Amino acid sequence: MSTRPFAVAIDGPAGAGKSTLAKILARELGFLYMDTGALYRTIGYAVLREGGDPADAAVVEARLPSLDVRLTHEADGQHVWLDGEDVNGEIRTPEVSRAASQVSALPAVRAYLLQLQRDTAASCDVIMDGRDIGTVVLPDAQLKIFLSATPEERARRRYEELRGKGVDTTFEQVLADMQQRDYDDSHRAAAPLKAAEDAVAVNTTGETVEQSVARMKKLVNDRLASCGR
């Protein structure tokens, strides 16, 4: 009988639906959901807010010692706090997305956030999503999923999400930003985006949210059963 908290590591490119699917999955299973991308977004946002360049390692690393980044889990889900301020709404813009990709390429930033992520997984059953959860953050996770969809499908989803929030953009711009982020995330030296060797590949192109959740829920329940849960 396994007594260790059960961890589901979900990796994949931007717009693959990681956060949407992981939130629903966690709620249905009674697991804690942790959106690690929000942590990188928050650091990128902190640098941008002060007029710094998120791609400048010296600027970013100089800011890290004074940063206070915390996560709380409220009735409506995860909230991220920067220096005592809830910035959950401010970190979801295309500009902050690009900044998140830039700061996440820096080893100092990844080291800064690593223990926070691991401590969370050690304390309870968790579903954690990001770019390197199964490969770096939680290499011993009982289930690893690599979530993907075509670039066009991912851009369409992100475009509709941004338009729903009142962000003025075009599908072509969202697609270009996504393709650039795919390249940056998969070619960075520090923890590049890639599937863990033992990850289960799940391509959601053409699927409804309900279909994707059902597929992933079966994967989790099958793995829980094999662990004696």
JSON list of C-alpha atoms in Angstrom, two decimals:
[
{"chain": "A", "resi": 1, "resn": "MET", "atom": "CA", "xyz": [0.00, 0.00, 0.00]},
{"chain": "A", "resi": 2, "resn": "SER", "atom": "CA", "xyz": [1.49, 3.32, -1.11]},
{"chain": "A", "resi": 3, "resn": "THR", "atom": "CA", "xyz": [1.44, 6.07, 1.52]},
{"chain": "A", "resi": 4, "resn": "ARG", "atom": "CA", "xyz": [3.52, 8.62, -0.38]},
{"chain": "A", "resi": 5, "resn": "PRO", "atom": "CA", "xyz": [1.48, 11.54, -1.75]},
{"chain": "A", "resi": 6, "resn": "PHE", "atom": "CA", "xyz": [0.50, 10.89, -5.36]},
{"chain": "A", "resi": 7, "resn": "ALA", "atom": "CA", "xyz": [1.88, 13.32, -7.94]},
{"chain": "A", "resi": 8, "resn": "VAL", "atom": "CA", "xyz": [0.68, 13.84, -11.50]},
{"chain": "A", "resi": 9, "resn": "ALA", "atom": "CA", "xyz": [3.18, 15.79, -13.61]},
{"chain": "A", "resi": 10, "resn": "ILE", "atom": "CA", "xyz": [1.67, 17.40, -16.71]},
{"chain": "A", "resi": 11, "resn": "ASP", "atom": "CA", "xyz": [4.04, 18.98, -19.22]},
{"chain": "A", "resi": 12, "resn": "GLY", "atom": "CA", "xyz": [3.49, 20.43, -22.65]},
{"chain": "A", "resi": 13, "resn": "PRO", "atom": "CA", "xyz": [3.77, 23.54, -24.82]},
{"chain": "A", "resi": 14, "resn": "ALA", "atom": "CA", "xyz": [1.86, 26.80, -24.35]},
{"chain": "A", "resi": 15, "resn": "GLY", "atom": "CA", "xyz": [-1.84, 26.56, -25.11]},
{"chain": "A", "resi": 16, "resn": "ALA", "atom": "CA", "xyz": [-2.03, 22.76, -24.89]},
{"chain": "A", "resi": 17, "resn": "GLY", "atom": "CA", "xyz": [-4.73, 23.07, -22.24]},
{"chain": "A", "resi": 18, "resn": "LYS", "atom": "CA", "xyz": [-2.58, 22.06, -19.29]},
{"chain": "A", "resi": 19, "resn": "SER", "atom": "CA", "xyz": [-4.06, 24.50, -16.78]},
{"chain": "A", "resi": 20, "resn": "THR", "atom": "CA", "xyz": [-7.68, 24.08, -17.86]},
{"chain": "A", "resi": 21, "resn": "LEU", "atom": "CA", "xyz": [-7.55, 20.29, -17.84]},
{"chain": "A", "resi": 22, "resn": "ALA", "atom": "CA", "xyz": [-5.41, 20.02, -14.70]},
{"chain": "A", "resi": 23, "resn": "LYS", "atom": "CA", "xyz": [-7.77, 22.26, -12.71]},
{"chain": "A", "resi": 24, "resn": "ILE", "atom": "CA", "xyz": [-10.80, 20.16, -13.61]},
{"chain": "A", "resi": 25, "resn": "LEU", "atom": "CA", "xyz": [-8.92, 16.91, -13.06]},
{"chain": "A", "resi": 26, "resn": "ALA", "atom": "CA", "xyz": [-7.71, 18.03, -9.64]},
{"chain": "A", "resi": 27, "resn": "ARG", "atom": "CA", "xyz": [-11.20, 19.09, -8.60]},
{"chain": "A", "resi": 28, "resn": "GLU", "atom": "CA", "xyz": [-12.75, 15.78, -9.69]},
{"chain": "A", "resi": 29, "resn": "LEU", "atom": "CA", "xyz": [-10.05, 13.72, -7.98]},
{"chain": "A", "resi": 30, "resn": "GLY", "atom": "CA", "xyz": [-9.77, 15.83, -4.82]},
{"chain": "A", "resi": 31, "resn": "PHE", "atom": "CA", "xyz": [-6.11, 16.66, -5.54]},
{"chain": "A", "resi": 32, "resn": "LEU", "atom": "CA", "xyz": [-4.36, 20.00, -5.08]},
{"chain": "A", "resi": 33, "resn": "TYR", "atom": "CA", "xyz": [-3.68, 21.81, -8.37]},
{"chain": "A", "resi": 34, "resn": "MET", "atom": "CA", "xyz": [-0.47, 23.77, -8.78]},
{"chain": "A", "resi": 35, "resn": "ASP", "atom": "CA", "xyz": [0.05, 26.01, -11.82]},
{"chain": "A", "resi": 36, "resn": "THR", "atom": "CA", "xyz": [3.83, 26.41, -11.91]},
{"chain": "A", "resi": 37, "resn": "GLY", "atom": "CA", "xyz": [3.66, 28.66, -14.97]},
{"chain": "A", "resi": 38, "resn": "ALA", "atom": "CA", "xyz": [2.07, 31.30, -12.77]},
{"chain": "A", "resi": 39, "resn": "LEU", "atom": "CA", "xyz": [5.27, 31.43, -10.72]},
{"chain": "A", "resi": 40, "resn": "TYR", "atom": "CA", "xyz": [7.41, 32.21, -13.77]},
{"chain": "A", "resi": 41, "resn": "ARG", "atom": "CA", "xyz": [4.83, 34.70, -14.99]},
{"chain": "A", "resi": 42, "resn": "THR", "atom": "CA", "xyz": [5.02, 36.46, -11.64]},
{"chain": "A", "resi": 43, "resn": "ILE", "atom": "CA", "xyz": [8.78, 36.84, -11.79]},
{"chain": "A", "resi": 44, "resn": "GLY", "atom": "CA", "xyz": [8.54, 38.10, -15.38]},
{"chain": "A", "resi": 45, "resn": "TYR", "atom": "CA", "xyz": [5.83, 40.52, -14.32]},
{"chain": "A", "resi": 46, "resn": "ALA", "atom": "CA", "xyz": [7.93, 41.78, -11.40]},
{"chain": "A", "resi": 47, "resn": "VAL", "atom": "CA", "xyz": [10.81, 42.61, -13.76]},
{"chain": "A", "resi": 48, "resn": "LEU", "atom": "CA", "xyz": [8.55, 44.24, -16.35]},
{"chain": "A", "resi": 49, "resn": "ARG", "atom": "CA", "xyz": [6.78, 46.35, -13.73]},
{"chain": "A", "resi": 50, "resn": "GLU", "atom": "CA", "xyz": [10.10, 47.86, -12.72]},
{"chain": "A", "resi": 51, "resn": "GLY", "atom": "CA", "xyz": [11.11, 48.58, -16.30]},
{"chain": "A", "resi": 52, "resn": "GLY", "atom": "CA", "xyz": [13.66, 45.77, -16.50]},
{"chain": "A", "resi": 53, "resn": "ASP", "atom": "CA", "xyz": [14.43, 43.39, -19.35]},
{"chain": "A", "resi": 54, "resn": "PRO", "atom": "CA", "xyz": [13.26, 39.81, -18.54]},
{"chain": "A", "resi": 55, "resn": "ALA", "atom": "CA", "xyz": [15.91, 38.47, -20.92]},
{"chain": "A", "resi": 56, "resn": "ASP", "atom": "CA", "xyz": [18.74, 40.19, -19.00]},
{"chain": "A", "resi": 57, "resn": "ALA", "atom": "CA", "xyz": [20.05, 37.57, -16.57]},
{"chain": "A", "resi": 58, "resn": "ALA", "atom": "CA", "xyz": [21.87, 40.12, -14.41]},
{"chain": "A", "resi": 59, "resn": "VAL", "atom": "CA", "xyz": [18.73, 42.24, -13.98]},
{"chain": "A", "resi": 60, "resn": "VAL", "atom": "CA", "xyz": [16.53, 39.27, -13.14]},
{"chain": "A", "resi": 61, "resn": "GLU", "atom": "CA", "xyz": [18.99, 37.64, -10.76]},
{"chain": "A", "resi": 62, "resn": "ALA", "atom": "CA", "xyz": [19.50, 40.92, -8.90]},
{"chain": "A", "resi": 63, "resn": "ARG", "atom": "CA", "xyz": [15.75, 41.06, -8.24]},
{"chain": "A", "resi": 64, "resn": "LEU", "atom": "CA", "xyz": [15.36, 37.48, -6.95]},
{"chain": "A", "resi": 65, "resn": "PRO", "atom": "CA", "xyz": [16.69, 37.94, -3.38]},
{"chain": "A", "resi": 66, "resn": "SER", "atom": "CA", "xyz": [14.09, 40.60, -2.58]},
{"chain": "A", "resi": 67, "resn": "LEU", "atom": "CA", "xyz": [11.15, 38.84, -4.25]},
{"chain": "A", "resi": 68, "resn": "ASP", "atom": "CA", "xyz": [8.35, 37.41, -2.11]},
{"chain": "A", "resi": 69, "resn": "VAL", "atom": "CA", "xyz": [6.39, 34.99, -4.30]},
{"chain": "A", "resi": 70, "resn": "ARG", "atom": "CA", "xyz": [3.71, 32.89, -2.62]},
{"chain": "A", "resi": 71, "resn": "LEU", "atom": "CA", "xyz": [0.84, 30.65, -3.67]},
{"chain": "A", "resi": 72, "resn": "THR", "atom": "CA", "xyz": [-2.48, 30.36, -1.89]},
{"chain": "A", "resi": 73, "resn": "HIS", "atom": "CA", "xyz": [-5.35, 28.03, -2.70]},
{"chain": "A", "resi": 74, "resn": "GLU", "atom": "CA", "xyz": [-8.71, 29.78, -2.44]},
{"chain": "A", "resi": 75, "resn": "ALA", "atom": "CA", "xyz": [-12.26, 28.63, -3.11]},
{"chain": "A", "resi": 76, "resn": "ASP", "atom": "CA", "xyz": [-11.91, 29.79, -6.74]},
{"chain": "A", "resi": 77, "resn": "GLY", "atom": "CA", "xyz": [-8.53, 28.13, -7.23]},
{"chain": "A", "resi": 78, "resn": "GLN", "atom": "CA", "xyz": [-4.86, 29.04, -7.01]},
{"chain": "A", "resi": 79, "resn": "HIS", "atom": "CA", "xyz": [-3.79, 32.65, -6.46]},
{"chain": "A", "resi": 80, "resn": "VAL", "atom": "CA", "xyz": [-0.25, 33.95, -6.79]},
{"chain": "A", "resi": 81, "resn": "TRP", "atom": "CA", "xyz": [1.07, 36.81, -4.67]},
{"chain": "A", "resi": 82, "resn": "LEU", "atom": "CA", "xyz": [3.96, 39.16, -5.38]},
{"chain": "A", "resi": 83, "resn": "ASP", "atom": "CA", "xyz": [5.34, 41.10, -2.43]},
{"chain": "A", "resi": 84, "resn": "GLY", "atom": "CA", "xyz": [2.01, 40.80, -0.63]},
{"chain": "A", "resi": 85, "resn": "GLU", "atom": "CA", "xyz": [-0.16, 41.73, -3.64]},
{"chain": "A", "resi": 86, "resn": "ASP", "atom": "CA", "xyz": [-2.49, 39.31, -5.42]},
{"chain": "A", "resi": 87, "resn": "VAL", "atom": "CA", "xyz": [-1.37, 39.52, -9.07]},
{"chain": "A", "resi": 88, "resn": "ASN", "atom": "CA", "xyz": [-3.46, 36.67, -10.45]},
{"chain": "A", "resi": 89, "resn": "GLY", "atom": "CA", "xyz": [-5.16, 38.92, -13.01]},
{"chain": "A", "resi": 90, "resn": "GLU", "atom": "CA", "xyz": [-2.12, 40.94, -14.03]},
{"chain": "A", "resi": 91, "resn": "ILE", "atom": "CA", "xyz": [0.06, 37.99, -15.09]},
{"chain": "A", "resi": 92, "resn": "ARG", "atom": "CA", "xyz": [-2.17, 36.63, -17.89]},
{"chain": "A", "resi": 93, "resn": "THR", "atom": "CA", "xyz": [-1.26, 38.99, -20.74]},
{"chain": "A", "resi": 94, "resn": "PRO", "atom": "CA", "xyz": [0.74, 38.14, -23.89]},
{"chain": "A", "resi": 95, "resn": "GLU", "atom": "CA", "xyz": [3.54, 40.47, -22.76]},
{"chain": "A", "resi": 96, "resn": "VAL", "atom": "CA", "xyz": [3.87, 38.65, -19.44]},
{"chain": "A", "resi": 97, "resn": "SER", "atom": "CA", "xyz": [3.73, 35.30, -21.26]},
{"chain": "A", "resi": 98, "resn": "ARG", "atom": "CA", "xyz": [6.78, 36.30, -23.27]},
{"chain": "A", "resi": 99, "resn": "ALA", "atom": "CA", "xyz": [8.52, 37.53, -20.12]},
{"chain": "A", "resi": 100, "resn": "ALA", "atom": "CA", "xyz": [7.75, 34.23, -18.38]},
{"chain": "A", "resi": 101, "resn": "SER", "atom": "CA", "xyz": [9.42, 32.31, -21.21]},
{"chain": "A", "resi": 102, "resn": "GLN", "atom": "CA", "xyz": [12.49, 34.56, -20.97]},
{"chain": "A", "resi": 103, "resn": "VAL", "atom": "CA", "xyz": [12.97, 34.32, -17.18]},
{"chain": "A", "resi": 104, "resn": "SER", "atom": "CA", "xyz": [12.27, 30.58, -17.19]},
{"chain": "A", "resi": 105, "resn": "ALA", "atom": "CA", "xyz": [15.37, 30.11, -19.36]},
{"chain": "A", "resi": 106, "resn": "LEU", "atom": "CA", "xyz": [17.55, 31.33, -16.47]},
{"chain": "A", "resi": 107, "resn": "PRO", "atom": "CA", "xyz": [18.96, 28.62, -14.16]},
{"chain": "A", "resi": 108, "resn": "ALA", "atom": "CA", "xyz": [18.86, 30.99, -11.18]},
{"chain": "A", "resi": 109, "resn": "VAL", "atom": "CA", "xyz": [15.11, 31.46, -11.57]},
{"chain": "A", "resi": 110, "resn": "ARG", "atom": "CA", "xyz": [14.46, 27.75, -11.90]},
{"chain": "A", "resi": 111, "resn": "ALA", "atom": "CA", "xyz": [16.55, 27.05, -8.80]},
{"chain": "A", "resi": 112, "resn": "TYR", "atom": "CA", "xyz": [14.71, 29.79, -6.90]},
{"chain": "A", "resi": 113, "resn": "LEU", "atom": "CA", "xyz": [11.33, 28.13, -7.54]},
{"chain": "A", "resi": 114, "resn": "LEU", "atom": "CA", "xyz": [12.32, 24.45, -7.44]},
{"chain": "A", "resi": 115, "resn": "GLN", "atom": "CA", "xyz": [12.02, 23.82, -3.71]},
{"chain": "A", "resi": 116, "resn": "LEU", "atom": "CA", "xyz": [8.66, 25.58, -3.45]},
{"chain": "A", "resi": 117, "resn": "GLN", "atom": "CA", "xyz": [7.27, 23.22, -6.06]},
{"chain": "A", "resi": 118, "resn": "ARG", "atom": "CA", "xyz": [8.79, 20.09, -4.50]},
{"chain": "A", "resi": 119, "resn": "ASP", "atom": "CA", "xyz": [7.63, 21.01, -1.00]},
{"chain": "A", "resi": 120, "resn": "THR", "atom": "CA", "xyz": [4.06, 21.26, -2.27]},
{"chain": "A", "resi": 121, "resn": "ALA", "atom": "CA", "xyz": [4.20, 17.82, -3.88]},
{"chain": "A", "resi": 122, "resn": "ALA", "atom": "CA", "xyz": [5.66, 16.30, -0.71]},
{"chain": "A", "resi": 123, "resn": "SER", "atom": "CA", "xyz": [2.76, 17.51, 1.41]},
{"chain": "A", "resi": 124, "resn": "CYS", "atom": "CA", "xyz": [-0.32, 16.25, -0.46]},
{"chain": "A", "resi": 125, "resn": "ASP", "atom": "CA", "xyz": [-1.70, 14.57, -3.59]},
{"chain": "A", "resi": 126, "resn": "VAL", "atom": "CA", "xyz": [-1.01, 17.08, -6.34]},
{"chain": "A", "resi": 127, "resn": "ILE", "atom": "CA", "xyz": [-1.46, 17.75, -10.03]},
{"chain": "A", "resi": 128, "resn": "MET", "atom": "CA", "xyz": [1.30, 20.05, -11.21]},
{"chain": "A", "resi": 129, "resn": "ASP", "atom": "CA", "xyz": [1.69, 21.44, -14.71]},
{"chain": "A", "resi": 130, "resn": "GLY", "atom": "CA", "xyz": [4.50, 23.24, -16.47]},
{"chain": "A", "resi": 131, "resn": "ARG", "atom": "CA", "xyz": [7.34, 22.65, -18.91]},
{"chain": "A", "resi": 132, "resn": "ASP", "atom": "CA", "xyz": [9.76, 20.49, -16.90]},
{"chain": "A", "resi": 133, "resn": "ILE", "atom": "CA", "xyz": [7.69, 18.93, -14.13]},
{"chain": "A", "resi": 134, "resn": "GLY", "atom": "CA", "xyz": [8.22, 15.31, -15.15]},
{"chain": "A", "resi": 135, "resn": "THR", "atom": "CA", "xyz": [11.83, 15.80, -16.24]},
{"chain": "A", "resi": 136, "resn": "VAL", "atom": "CA", "xyz": [13.23, 18.05, -13.49]},
{"chain": "A", "resi": 137, "resn": "VAL", "atom": "CA", "xyz": [10.83, 19.15, -10.76]},
{"chain": "A", "resi": 138, "resn": "LEU", "atom": "CA", "xyz": [9.14, 15.83, -9.98]},
{"chain": "A", "resi": 139, "resn": "PRO", "atom": "CA", "xyz": [11.14, 13.12, -11.74]},
{"chain": "A", "resi": 140, "resn": "ASP", "atom": "CA", "xyz": [9.64, 10.52, -9.36]},
{"chain": "A", "resi": 141, "resn": "ALA", "atom": "CA", "xyz": [6.00, 11.48, -10.04]},
{"chain": "A", "resi": 142, "resn": "GLN", "atom": "CA", "xyz": [3.82, 8.38, -10.18]},
{"chain": "A", "resi": 143, "resn": "LEU", "atom": "CA", "xyz": [2.21, 9.58, -13.41]},
{"chain": "A", "resi": 144, "resn": "LYS", "atom": "CA", "xyz": [3.66, 11.85, -16.09]},
{"chain": "A", "resi": 145, "resn": "ILE", "atom": "CA", "xyz": [1.58, 13.17, -18.97]},
{"chain": "A", "resi": 146, "resn": "PHE", "atom": "CA", "xyz": [2.87, 15.12, -21.97]},
{"chain": "A", "resi": 147, "resn": "LEU", "atom": "CA", "xyz": [-0.03, 17.13, -23.30]},
{"chain": "A", "resi": 148, "resn": "SER", "atom": "CA", "xyz": [0.00, 18.51, -26.83]},
{"chain": "A", "resi": 149, "resn": "ALA", "atom": "CA", "xyz": [-2.13, 19.81, -29.71]},
{"chain": "A", "resi": 150, "resn": "THR", "atom": "CA", "xyz": [-1.32, 21.35, -33.08]},
{"chain": "A", "resi": 151, "resn": "PRO", "atom": "CA", "xyz": [0.03, 24.92, -33.02]},
{"chain": "A", "resi": 152, "resn": "GLU", "atom": "CA", "xyz": [-3.07, 26.16, -34.85]},
{"chain": "A", "resi": 153, "resn": "GLU", "atom": "CA", "xyz": [-5.41, 24.50, -32.34]},
{"chain": "A", "resi": 154, "resn": "ARG", "atom": "CA", "xyz": [-3.44, 25.89, -29.41]},
{"chain": "A", "resi": 155, "resn": "ALA", "atom": "CA", "xyz": [-3.38, 29.38, -30.92]},
{"chain": "A", "resi": 156, "resn": "ARG", "atom": "CA", "xyz": [-7.14, 29.28, -31.55]},
{"chain": "A", "resi": 157, "resn": "ARG", "atom": "CA", "xyz": [-7.80, 28.38, -27.91]},
{"chain": "A", "resi": 158, "resn": "ARG", "atom": "CA", "xyz": [-5.48, 31.08, -26.60]},
{"chain": "A", "resi": 159, "resn": "TYR", "atom": "CA", "xyz": [-6.90, 33.69, -29.02]},
{"chain": "A", "resi": 160, "resn": "GLU", "atom": "CA", "xyz": [-10.46, 32.98, -27.84]},
{"chain": "A", "resi": 161, "resn": "GLU", "atom": "CA", "xyz": [-9.33, 33.16, -24.22]},
{"chain": "A", "resi": 162, "resn": "LEU", "atom": "CA", "xyz": [-7.60, 36.52, -24.72]},
{"chain": "A", "resi": 163, "resn": "ARG", "atom": "CA", "xyz": [-10.51, 38.00, -26.69]},
{"chain": "A", "resi": 164, "resn": "GLY", "atom": "CA", "xyz": [-12.84, 36.88, -23.92]},
{"chain": "A", "resi": 165, "resn": "LYS", "atom": "CA", "xyz": [-10.73, 38.92, -21.50]},
{"chain": "A", "resi": 166, "resn": "GLY", "atom": "CA", "xyz": [-10.88, 41.97, -23.75]},
{"chain": "A", "resi": 167, "resn": "VAL", "atom": "CA", "xyz": [-7.27, 41.75, -24.99]},
{"chain": "A", "resi": 168, "resn": "ASP", "atom": "CA", "xyz": [-6.88, 43.39, -28.41]},
{"chain": "A", "resi": 169, "resn": "THR", "atom": "CA", "xyz": [-4.93, 40.95, -30.57]},
{"chain": "A", "resi": 170, "resn": "THR", "atom": "CA", "xyz": [-5.21, 38.87, -33.74]},
{"chain": "A", "resi": 171, "resn": "PHE", "atom": "CA", "xyz": [-5.12, 35.14, -34.35]},
{"chain": "A", "resi": 172, "resn": "GLU", "atom": "CA", "xyz": [-2.00, 35.59, -36.50]},
{"chain": "A", "resi": 173, "resn": "GLN", "atom": "CA", "xyz": [-0.19, 37.41, -33.69]},
{"chain": "A", "resi": 174, "resn": "VAL", "atom": "CA", "xyz": [-1.18, 34.80, -31.12]},
{"chain": "A", "resi": 175, "resn": "LEU", "atom": "CA", "xyz": [0.01, 32.01, -33.44]},
{"chain": "A", "resi": 176, "resn": "ALA", "atom": "CA", "xyz": [3.33, 33.77, -34.08]},
{"chain": "A", "resi": 177, "resn": "ASP", "atom": "CA", "xyz": [3.85, 34.36, -30.35]},
{"chain": "A", "resi": 178, "resn": "MET", "atom": "CA", "xyz": [3.05, 30.71, -29.62]},
{"chain": "A", "resi": 179, "resn": "GLN", "atom": "CA", "xyz": [5.44, 29.38, -32.25]},
{"chain": "A", "resi": 180, "resn": "GLN", "atom": "CA", "xyz": [8.19, 31.65, -30.90]},
{"chain": "A", "resi": 181, "resn": "ARG", "atom": "CA", "xyz": [7.53, 30.47, -27.36]},
{"chain": "A", "resi": 182, "resn": "ASP", "atom": "CA", "xyz": [7.57, 26.83, -28.49]},
{"chain": "A", "resi": 183, "resn": "TYR", "atom": "CA", "xyz": [11.00, 27.42, -30.01]},
{"chain": "A", "resi": 184, "resn": "ASP", "atom": "CA", "xyz": [12.32, 29.31, -26.99]},
{"chain": "A", "resi": 185, "resn": "ASP", "atom": "CA", "xyz": [11.01, 26.76, -24.47]},
{"chain": "A", "resi": 186, "resn": "SER", "atom": "CA", "xyz": [12.36, 23.74, -26.34]},
{"chain": "A", "resi": 187, "resn": "HIS", "atom": "CA", "xyz": [15.78, 25.24, -27.15]},
{"chain": "A", "resi": 188, "resn": "ARG", "atom": "CA", "xyz": [16.72, 26.83, -23.84]},
{"chain": "A", "resi": 189, "resn": "ALA", "atom": "CA", "xyz": [19.76, 25.45, -22.04]},
{"chain": "A", "resi": 190, "resn": "ALA", "atom": "CA", "xyz": [18.07, 25.18, -18.64]},
{"chain": "A", "resi": 191, "resn": "ALA", "atom": "CA", "xyz": [15.42, 22.45, -18.41]},
{"chain": "A", "resi": 192, "resn": "PRO", "atom": "CA", "xyz": [14.13, 22.63, -22.00]},
{"chain": "A", "resi": 193, "resn": "LEU", "atom": "CA", "xyz": [10.58, 21.59, -22.79]},
{"chain": "A", "resi": 194, "resn": "LYS", "atom": "CA", "xyz": [10.52, 17.88, -23.64]},
{"chain": "A", "resi": 195, "resn": "ALA", "atom": "CA", "xyz": [8.57, 14.80, -22.73]},
{"chain": "A", "resi": 196, "resn": "ALA", "atom": "CA", "xyz": [9.94, 12.63, -19.92]},
{"chain": "A", "resi": 197, "resn": "GLU", "atom": "CA", "xyz": [10.96, 9.19, -21.16]},
{"chain": "A", "resi": 198, "resn": "ASP", "atom": "CA", "xyz": [8.16, 7.55, -19.17]},
{"chain": "A", "resi": 199, "resn": "ALA", "atom": "CA", "xyz": [5.48, 10.16, -19.93]},
{"chain": "A", "resi": 200, "resn": "VAL", "atom": "CA", "xyz": [2.16, 9.20, -21.50]},
{"chain": "A", "resi": 201, "resn": "ALA", "atom": "CA", "xyz": [1.51, 11.27, -24.63]},
{"chain": "A", "resi": 202, "resn": "VAL", "atom": "CA", "xyz": [-1.95, 12.86, -24.82]},
{"chain": "A", "resi": 203, "resn": "ASN", "atom": "CA", "xyz": [-2.81, 14.87, -27.95]},
{"chain": "A", "resi": 204, "resn": "THR", "atom": "CA", "xyz": [-6.02, 16.86, -27.47]},
{"chain": "A", "resi": 205, "resn": "THR", "atom": "CA", "xyz": [-6.42, 18.20, -31.01]},
{"chain": "A", "resi": 206, "resn": "GLY", "atom": "CA", "xyz": [-10.09, 18.06, -31.96]},
{"chain": "A", "resi": 207, "resn": "GLU", "atom": "CA", "xyz": [-11.22, 16.91, -28.51]},
{"chain": "A", "resi": 208, "resn": "THR", "atom": "CA", "xyz": [-13.66, 18.62, -26.19]},
{"chain": "A", "resi": 209, "resn": "VAL", "atom": "CA", "xyz": [-12.50, 19.50, -22.68]},
{"chain": "A", "resi": 210, "resn": "GLU", "atom": "CA", "xyz": [-14.75, 16.73, -21.34]},
{"chain": "A", "resi": 211, "resn": "GLN", "atom": "CA", "xyz": [-13.19, 14.12, -23.63]},
{"chain": "A", "resi": 212, "resn": "SER", "atom": "CA", "xyz": [-9.65, 15.11, -22.65]},
{"chain": "A", "resi": 213, "resn": "VAL", "atom": "CA", "xyz": [-10.47, 15.14, -18.94]},
{"chain": "A", "resi": 214, "resn": "ALA", "atom": "CA", "xyz": [-12.06, 11.69, -19.17]},
{"chain": "A", "resi": 215, "resn": "ARG", "atom": "CA", "xyz": [-8.96, 10.29, -20.89]},
{"chain": "A", "resi": 216, "resn": "MET", "atom": "CA", "xyz": [-6.62, 11.78, -18.32]},
{"chain": "A", "resi": 217, "resn": "LYS", "atom": "CA", "xyz": [-8.81, 10.77, -15.38]},
{"chain": "A", "resi": 218, "resn": "LYS", "atom": "CA", "xyz": [-8.67, 7.16, -16.53]},
{"chain": "A", "resi": 219, "resn": "LEU", "atom": "CA", "xyz": [-4.88, 7.35, -16.68]},
{"chain": "A", "resi": 220, "resn": "VAL", "atom": "CA", "xyz": [-4.75, 8.65, -13.11]},
{"chain": "A", "resi": 221, "resn": "ASN", "atom": "CA", "xyz": [-7.23, 6.13, -11.73]},
{"chain": "A", "resi": 222, "resn": "ASP", "atom": "CA", "xyz": [-5.45, 3.24, -13.44]},
{"chain": "A", "resi": 223, "resn": "ARG", "atom": "CA", "xyz": [-2.12, 4.36, -11.99]},
{"chain": "A", "resi": 224, "resn": "LEU", "atom": "CA", "xyz": [-3.64, 4.90, -8.53]},
{"chain": "A", "resi": 225, "resn": "ALA", "atom": "CA", "xyz": [-4.97, 1.35, -8.62]},
{"chain": "A", "resi": 226, "resn": "SER", "atom": "CA", "xyz": [-1.56, 0.00, -9.56]},
{"chain": "A", "resi": 227, "resn": "CYS", "atom": "CA", "xyz": [-0.10, 1.85, -6.55]},
{"chain": "A", "resi": 228, "resn": "GLY", "atom": "CA", "xyz": [-2.61, 0.27, -4.21]},
{"chain": "A", "resi": 229, "resn": "ARG", "atom": "CA", "xyz": [-4.71, 3.40, -3.75]}
]
